[in-house]
mmCIF file of C-alpha atoms in Angstrom:
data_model
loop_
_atom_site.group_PDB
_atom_site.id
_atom_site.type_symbol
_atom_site.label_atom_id
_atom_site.label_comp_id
_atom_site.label_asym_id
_atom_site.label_seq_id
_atom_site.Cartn_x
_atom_site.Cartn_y
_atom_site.Cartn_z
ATOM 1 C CA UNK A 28 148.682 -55.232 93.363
ATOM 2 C CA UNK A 29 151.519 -53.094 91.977
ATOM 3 C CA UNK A 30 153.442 -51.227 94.276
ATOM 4 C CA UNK A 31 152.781 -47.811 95.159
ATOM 5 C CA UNK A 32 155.760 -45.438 94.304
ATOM 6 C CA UNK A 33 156.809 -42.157 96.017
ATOM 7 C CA UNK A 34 155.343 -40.644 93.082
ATOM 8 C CA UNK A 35 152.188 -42.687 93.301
ATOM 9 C CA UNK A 36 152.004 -40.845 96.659
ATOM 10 C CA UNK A 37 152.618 -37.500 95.863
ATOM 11 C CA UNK A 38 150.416 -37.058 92.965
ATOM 12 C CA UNK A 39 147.408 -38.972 95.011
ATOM 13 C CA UNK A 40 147.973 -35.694 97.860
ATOM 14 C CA UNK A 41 148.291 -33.386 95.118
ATOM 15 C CA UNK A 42 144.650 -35.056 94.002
ATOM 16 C CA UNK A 43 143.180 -34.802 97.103
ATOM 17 C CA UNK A 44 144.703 -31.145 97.632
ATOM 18 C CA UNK A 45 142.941 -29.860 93.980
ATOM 19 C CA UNK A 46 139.761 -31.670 94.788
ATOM 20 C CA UNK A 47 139.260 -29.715 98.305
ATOM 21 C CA UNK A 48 140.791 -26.803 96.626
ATOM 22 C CA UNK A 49 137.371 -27.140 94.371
ATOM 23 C CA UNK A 50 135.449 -26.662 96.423
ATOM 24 C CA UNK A 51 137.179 -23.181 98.217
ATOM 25 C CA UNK A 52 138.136 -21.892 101.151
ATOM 26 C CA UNK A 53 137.207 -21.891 105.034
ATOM 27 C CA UNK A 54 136.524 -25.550 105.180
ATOM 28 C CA UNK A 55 136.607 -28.006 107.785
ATOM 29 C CA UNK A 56 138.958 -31.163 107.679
ATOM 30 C CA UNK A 57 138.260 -33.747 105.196
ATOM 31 C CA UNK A 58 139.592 -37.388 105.424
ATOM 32 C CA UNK A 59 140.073 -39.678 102.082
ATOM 33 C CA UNK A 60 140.669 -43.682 102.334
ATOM 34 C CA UNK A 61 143.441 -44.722 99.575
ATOM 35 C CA UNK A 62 142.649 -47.630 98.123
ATOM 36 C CA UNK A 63 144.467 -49.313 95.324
ATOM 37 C CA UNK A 64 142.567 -48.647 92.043
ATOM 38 C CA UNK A 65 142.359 -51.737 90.640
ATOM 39 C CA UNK A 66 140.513 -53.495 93.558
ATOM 40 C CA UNK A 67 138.234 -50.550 93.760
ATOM 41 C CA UNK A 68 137.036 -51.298 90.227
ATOM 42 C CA UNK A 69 137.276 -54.851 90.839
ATOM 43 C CA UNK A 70 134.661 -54.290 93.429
ATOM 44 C CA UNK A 71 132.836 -51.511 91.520
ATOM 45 C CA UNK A 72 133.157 -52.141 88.268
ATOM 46 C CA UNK A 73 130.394 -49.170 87.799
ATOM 47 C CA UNK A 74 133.427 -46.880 88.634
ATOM 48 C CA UNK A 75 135.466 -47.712 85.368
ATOM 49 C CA UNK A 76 135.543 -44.136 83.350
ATOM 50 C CA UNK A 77 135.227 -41.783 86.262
ATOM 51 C CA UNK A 78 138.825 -42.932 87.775
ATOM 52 C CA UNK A 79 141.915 -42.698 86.283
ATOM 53 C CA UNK A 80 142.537 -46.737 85.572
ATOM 54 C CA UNK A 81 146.182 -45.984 85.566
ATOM 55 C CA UNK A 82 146.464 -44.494 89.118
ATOM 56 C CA UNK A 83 147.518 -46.666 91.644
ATOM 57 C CA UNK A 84 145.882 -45.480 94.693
ATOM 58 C CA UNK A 85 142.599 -43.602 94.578
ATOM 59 C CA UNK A 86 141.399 -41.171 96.881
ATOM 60 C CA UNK A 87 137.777 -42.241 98.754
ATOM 61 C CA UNK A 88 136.278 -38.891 100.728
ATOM 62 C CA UNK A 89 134.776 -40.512 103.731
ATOM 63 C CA UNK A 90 132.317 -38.402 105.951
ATOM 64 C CA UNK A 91 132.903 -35.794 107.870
ATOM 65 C CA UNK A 92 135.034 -35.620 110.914
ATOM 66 C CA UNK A 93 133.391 -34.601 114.113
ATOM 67 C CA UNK A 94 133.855 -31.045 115.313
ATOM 68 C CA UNK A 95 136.013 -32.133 118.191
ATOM 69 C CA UNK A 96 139.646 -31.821 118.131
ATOM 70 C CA UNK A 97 141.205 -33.414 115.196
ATOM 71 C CA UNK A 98 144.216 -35.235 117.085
ATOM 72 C CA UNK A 99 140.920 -36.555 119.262
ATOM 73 C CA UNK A 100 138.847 -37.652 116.415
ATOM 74 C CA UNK A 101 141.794 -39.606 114.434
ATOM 75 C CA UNK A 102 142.822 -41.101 117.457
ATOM 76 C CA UNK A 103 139.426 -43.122 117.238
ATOM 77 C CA UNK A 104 139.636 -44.325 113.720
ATOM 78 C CA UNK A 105 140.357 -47.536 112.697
ATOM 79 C CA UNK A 106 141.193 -48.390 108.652
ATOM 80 C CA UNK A 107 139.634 -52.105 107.402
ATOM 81 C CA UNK A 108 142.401 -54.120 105.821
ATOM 82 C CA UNK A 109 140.991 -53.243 102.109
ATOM 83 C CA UNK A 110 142.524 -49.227 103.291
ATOM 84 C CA UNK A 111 146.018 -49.265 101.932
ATOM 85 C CA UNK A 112 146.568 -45.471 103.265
ATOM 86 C CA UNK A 113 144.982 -42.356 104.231
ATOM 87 C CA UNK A 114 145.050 -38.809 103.518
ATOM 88 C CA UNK A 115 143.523 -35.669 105.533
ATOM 89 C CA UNK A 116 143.089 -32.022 104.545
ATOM 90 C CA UNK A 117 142.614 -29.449 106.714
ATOM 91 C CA UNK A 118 143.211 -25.630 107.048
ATOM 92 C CA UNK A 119 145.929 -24.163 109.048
ATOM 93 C CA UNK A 120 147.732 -20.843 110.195
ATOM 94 C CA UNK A 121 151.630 -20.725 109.194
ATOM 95 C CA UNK A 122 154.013 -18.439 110.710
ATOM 96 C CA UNK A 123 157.593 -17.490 110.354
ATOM 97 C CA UNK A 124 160.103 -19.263 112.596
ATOM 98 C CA UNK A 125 160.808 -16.466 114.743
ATOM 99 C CA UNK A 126 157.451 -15.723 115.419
ATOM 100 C CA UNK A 127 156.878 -19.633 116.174
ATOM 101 C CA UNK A 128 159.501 -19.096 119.741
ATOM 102 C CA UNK A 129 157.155 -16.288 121.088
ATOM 103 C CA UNK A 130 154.071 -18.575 121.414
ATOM 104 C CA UNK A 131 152.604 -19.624 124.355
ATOM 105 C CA UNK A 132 153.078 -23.184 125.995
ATOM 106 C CA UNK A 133 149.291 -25.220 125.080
ATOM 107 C CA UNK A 134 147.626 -25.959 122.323
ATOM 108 C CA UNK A 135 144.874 -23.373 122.852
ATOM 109 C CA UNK A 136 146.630 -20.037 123.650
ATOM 110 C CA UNK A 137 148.952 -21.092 120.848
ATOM 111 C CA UNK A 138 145.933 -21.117 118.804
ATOM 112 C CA UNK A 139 144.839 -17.815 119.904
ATOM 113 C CA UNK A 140 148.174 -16.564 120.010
ATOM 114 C CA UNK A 141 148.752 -17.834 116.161
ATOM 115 C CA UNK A 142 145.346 -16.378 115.033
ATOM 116 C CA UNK A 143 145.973 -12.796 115.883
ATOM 117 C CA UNK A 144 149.659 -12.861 114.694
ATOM 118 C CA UNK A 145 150.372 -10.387 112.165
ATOM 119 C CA UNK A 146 152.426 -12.464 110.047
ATOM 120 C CA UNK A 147 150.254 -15.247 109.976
ATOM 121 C CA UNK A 148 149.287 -17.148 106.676
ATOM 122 C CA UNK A 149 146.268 -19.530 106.041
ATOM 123 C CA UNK A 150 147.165 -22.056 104.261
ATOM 124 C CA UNK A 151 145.381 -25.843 103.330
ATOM 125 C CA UNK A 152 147.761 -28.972 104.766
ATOM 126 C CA UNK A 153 147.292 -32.285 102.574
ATOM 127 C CA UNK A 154 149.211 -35.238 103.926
ATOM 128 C CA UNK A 155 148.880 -39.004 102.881
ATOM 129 C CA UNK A 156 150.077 -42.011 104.271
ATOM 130 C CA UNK A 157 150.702 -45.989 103.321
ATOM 131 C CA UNK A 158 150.298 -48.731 105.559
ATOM 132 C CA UNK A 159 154.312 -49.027 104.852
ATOM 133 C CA UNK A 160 154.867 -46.182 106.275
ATOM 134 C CA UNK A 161 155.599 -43.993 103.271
ATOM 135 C CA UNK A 162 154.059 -40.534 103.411
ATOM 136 C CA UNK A 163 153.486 -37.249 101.006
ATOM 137 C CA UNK A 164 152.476 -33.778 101.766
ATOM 138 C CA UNK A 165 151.376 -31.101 99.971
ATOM 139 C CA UNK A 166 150.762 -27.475 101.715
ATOM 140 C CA UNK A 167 148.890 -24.514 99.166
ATOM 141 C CA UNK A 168 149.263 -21.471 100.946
ATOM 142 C CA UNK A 169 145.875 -18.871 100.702
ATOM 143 C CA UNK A 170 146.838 -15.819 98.623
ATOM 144 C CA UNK A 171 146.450 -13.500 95.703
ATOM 145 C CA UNK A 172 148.333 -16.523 93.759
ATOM 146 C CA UNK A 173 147.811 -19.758 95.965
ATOM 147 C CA UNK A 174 151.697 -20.615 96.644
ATOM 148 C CA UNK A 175 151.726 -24.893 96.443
ATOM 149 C CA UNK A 176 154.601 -26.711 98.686
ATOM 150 C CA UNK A 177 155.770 -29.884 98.891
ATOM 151 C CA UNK A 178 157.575 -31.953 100.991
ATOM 152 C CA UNK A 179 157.354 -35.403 102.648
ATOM 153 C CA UNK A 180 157.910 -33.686 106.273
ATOM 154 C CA UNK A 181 155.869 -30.465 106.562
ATOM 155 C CA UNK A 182 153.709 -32.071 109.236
ATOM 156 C CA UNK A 183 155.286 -34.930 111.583
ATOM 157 C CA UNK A 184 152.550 -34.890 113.900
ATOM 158 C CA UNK A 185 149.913 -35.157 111.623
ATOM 159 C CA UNK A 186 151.756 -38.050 109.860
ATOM 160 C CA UNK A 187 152.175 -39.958 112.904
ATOM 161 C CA UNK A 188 148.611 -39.436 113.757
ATOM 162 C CA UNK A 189 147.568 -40.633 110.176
ATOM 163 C CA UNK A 190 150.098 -43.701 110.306
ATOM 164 C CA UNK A 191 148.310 -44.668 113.941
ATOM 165 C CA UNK A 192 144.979 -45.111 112.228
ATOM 166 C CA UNK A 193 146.706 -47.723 110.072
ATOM 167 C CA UNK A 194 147.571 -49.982 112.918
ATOM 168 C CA UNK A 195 145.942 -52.711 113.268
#
């Protein structure tokens, strides 16, 4: 299999960020194997046509997560050797740094706290990972003109959390 660039990376989260993006707003997480392209047609040859045979990863949508907490429901995945990464999408509140110092200590009165800030933003959080550690993320921020962001670091946590599933 050819190697999977940076690039390979970043335009497979900008993928998965347009195809949620289809479908609108105020929806609940969604979780995408990667696979590498050519062994998915290998295996489906059915599929030739509706991918792009140049990519080298391809986004899978897998079902839906459970409604419990997110850090609780990756924490039980496990990839199959075939999965060379994965990438999740889910919808967030942003705020400005200073308003980030004022919040409460726990993860639910932050929540609270964050939901009736006035300066909060809703915005849709894409981030992939490769088995090799390598990650991407892409961050489109809800507005009159959706604002797109990109950087490889805009979510550590949720990284980590993705780069755990990979472990074998």
């Amino acid at each position: 299999m050819p190697t999977t660039t940076p690039d390979d990376l970043r335009a497979v989260a900008r993928e998965v960020e347009d195809f949620v993006a289809s479908g609108g707003w105020d929806q609940g997480p969604q979780l995408f194997a990667l696979v590498p392209t050519a062994e998915l047609l290998a295996k489906q040859p059915e599929l030739a046509g509706t991918l792009d045979e140049n990519a080298a990863i391809t986004p899978v949508a897998q079902d839906a997560l459970p409604d419990s907490d997110l850090a609780d429901a990756l924490a039980g995945i496990v990839w199959p050797d075939a999965v060379h990464g994965c990438a999740l999408a889910h919808e967030i509140l942003v705020l400005p740094p200073q308003a980030e110092a004022g919040l409460p200590a726990g993860t639910e009165p932050m929540r609270r706290a964050a939901a009736e800030h006035p300066e909060r933003r809703e915005a849709r959080m894409v981030a992939a990972v490769l088995r090799d550690g390598s990650s991407a993320c892409v961050l489109r921020l809800r507005g009159e003109q959706d604002e797109l962001v990109e950087s490889p670091d805009l979510a550590p946590n949720l990284i980590r959390a993705l780069l755990a599933t990979l472990r074998p």
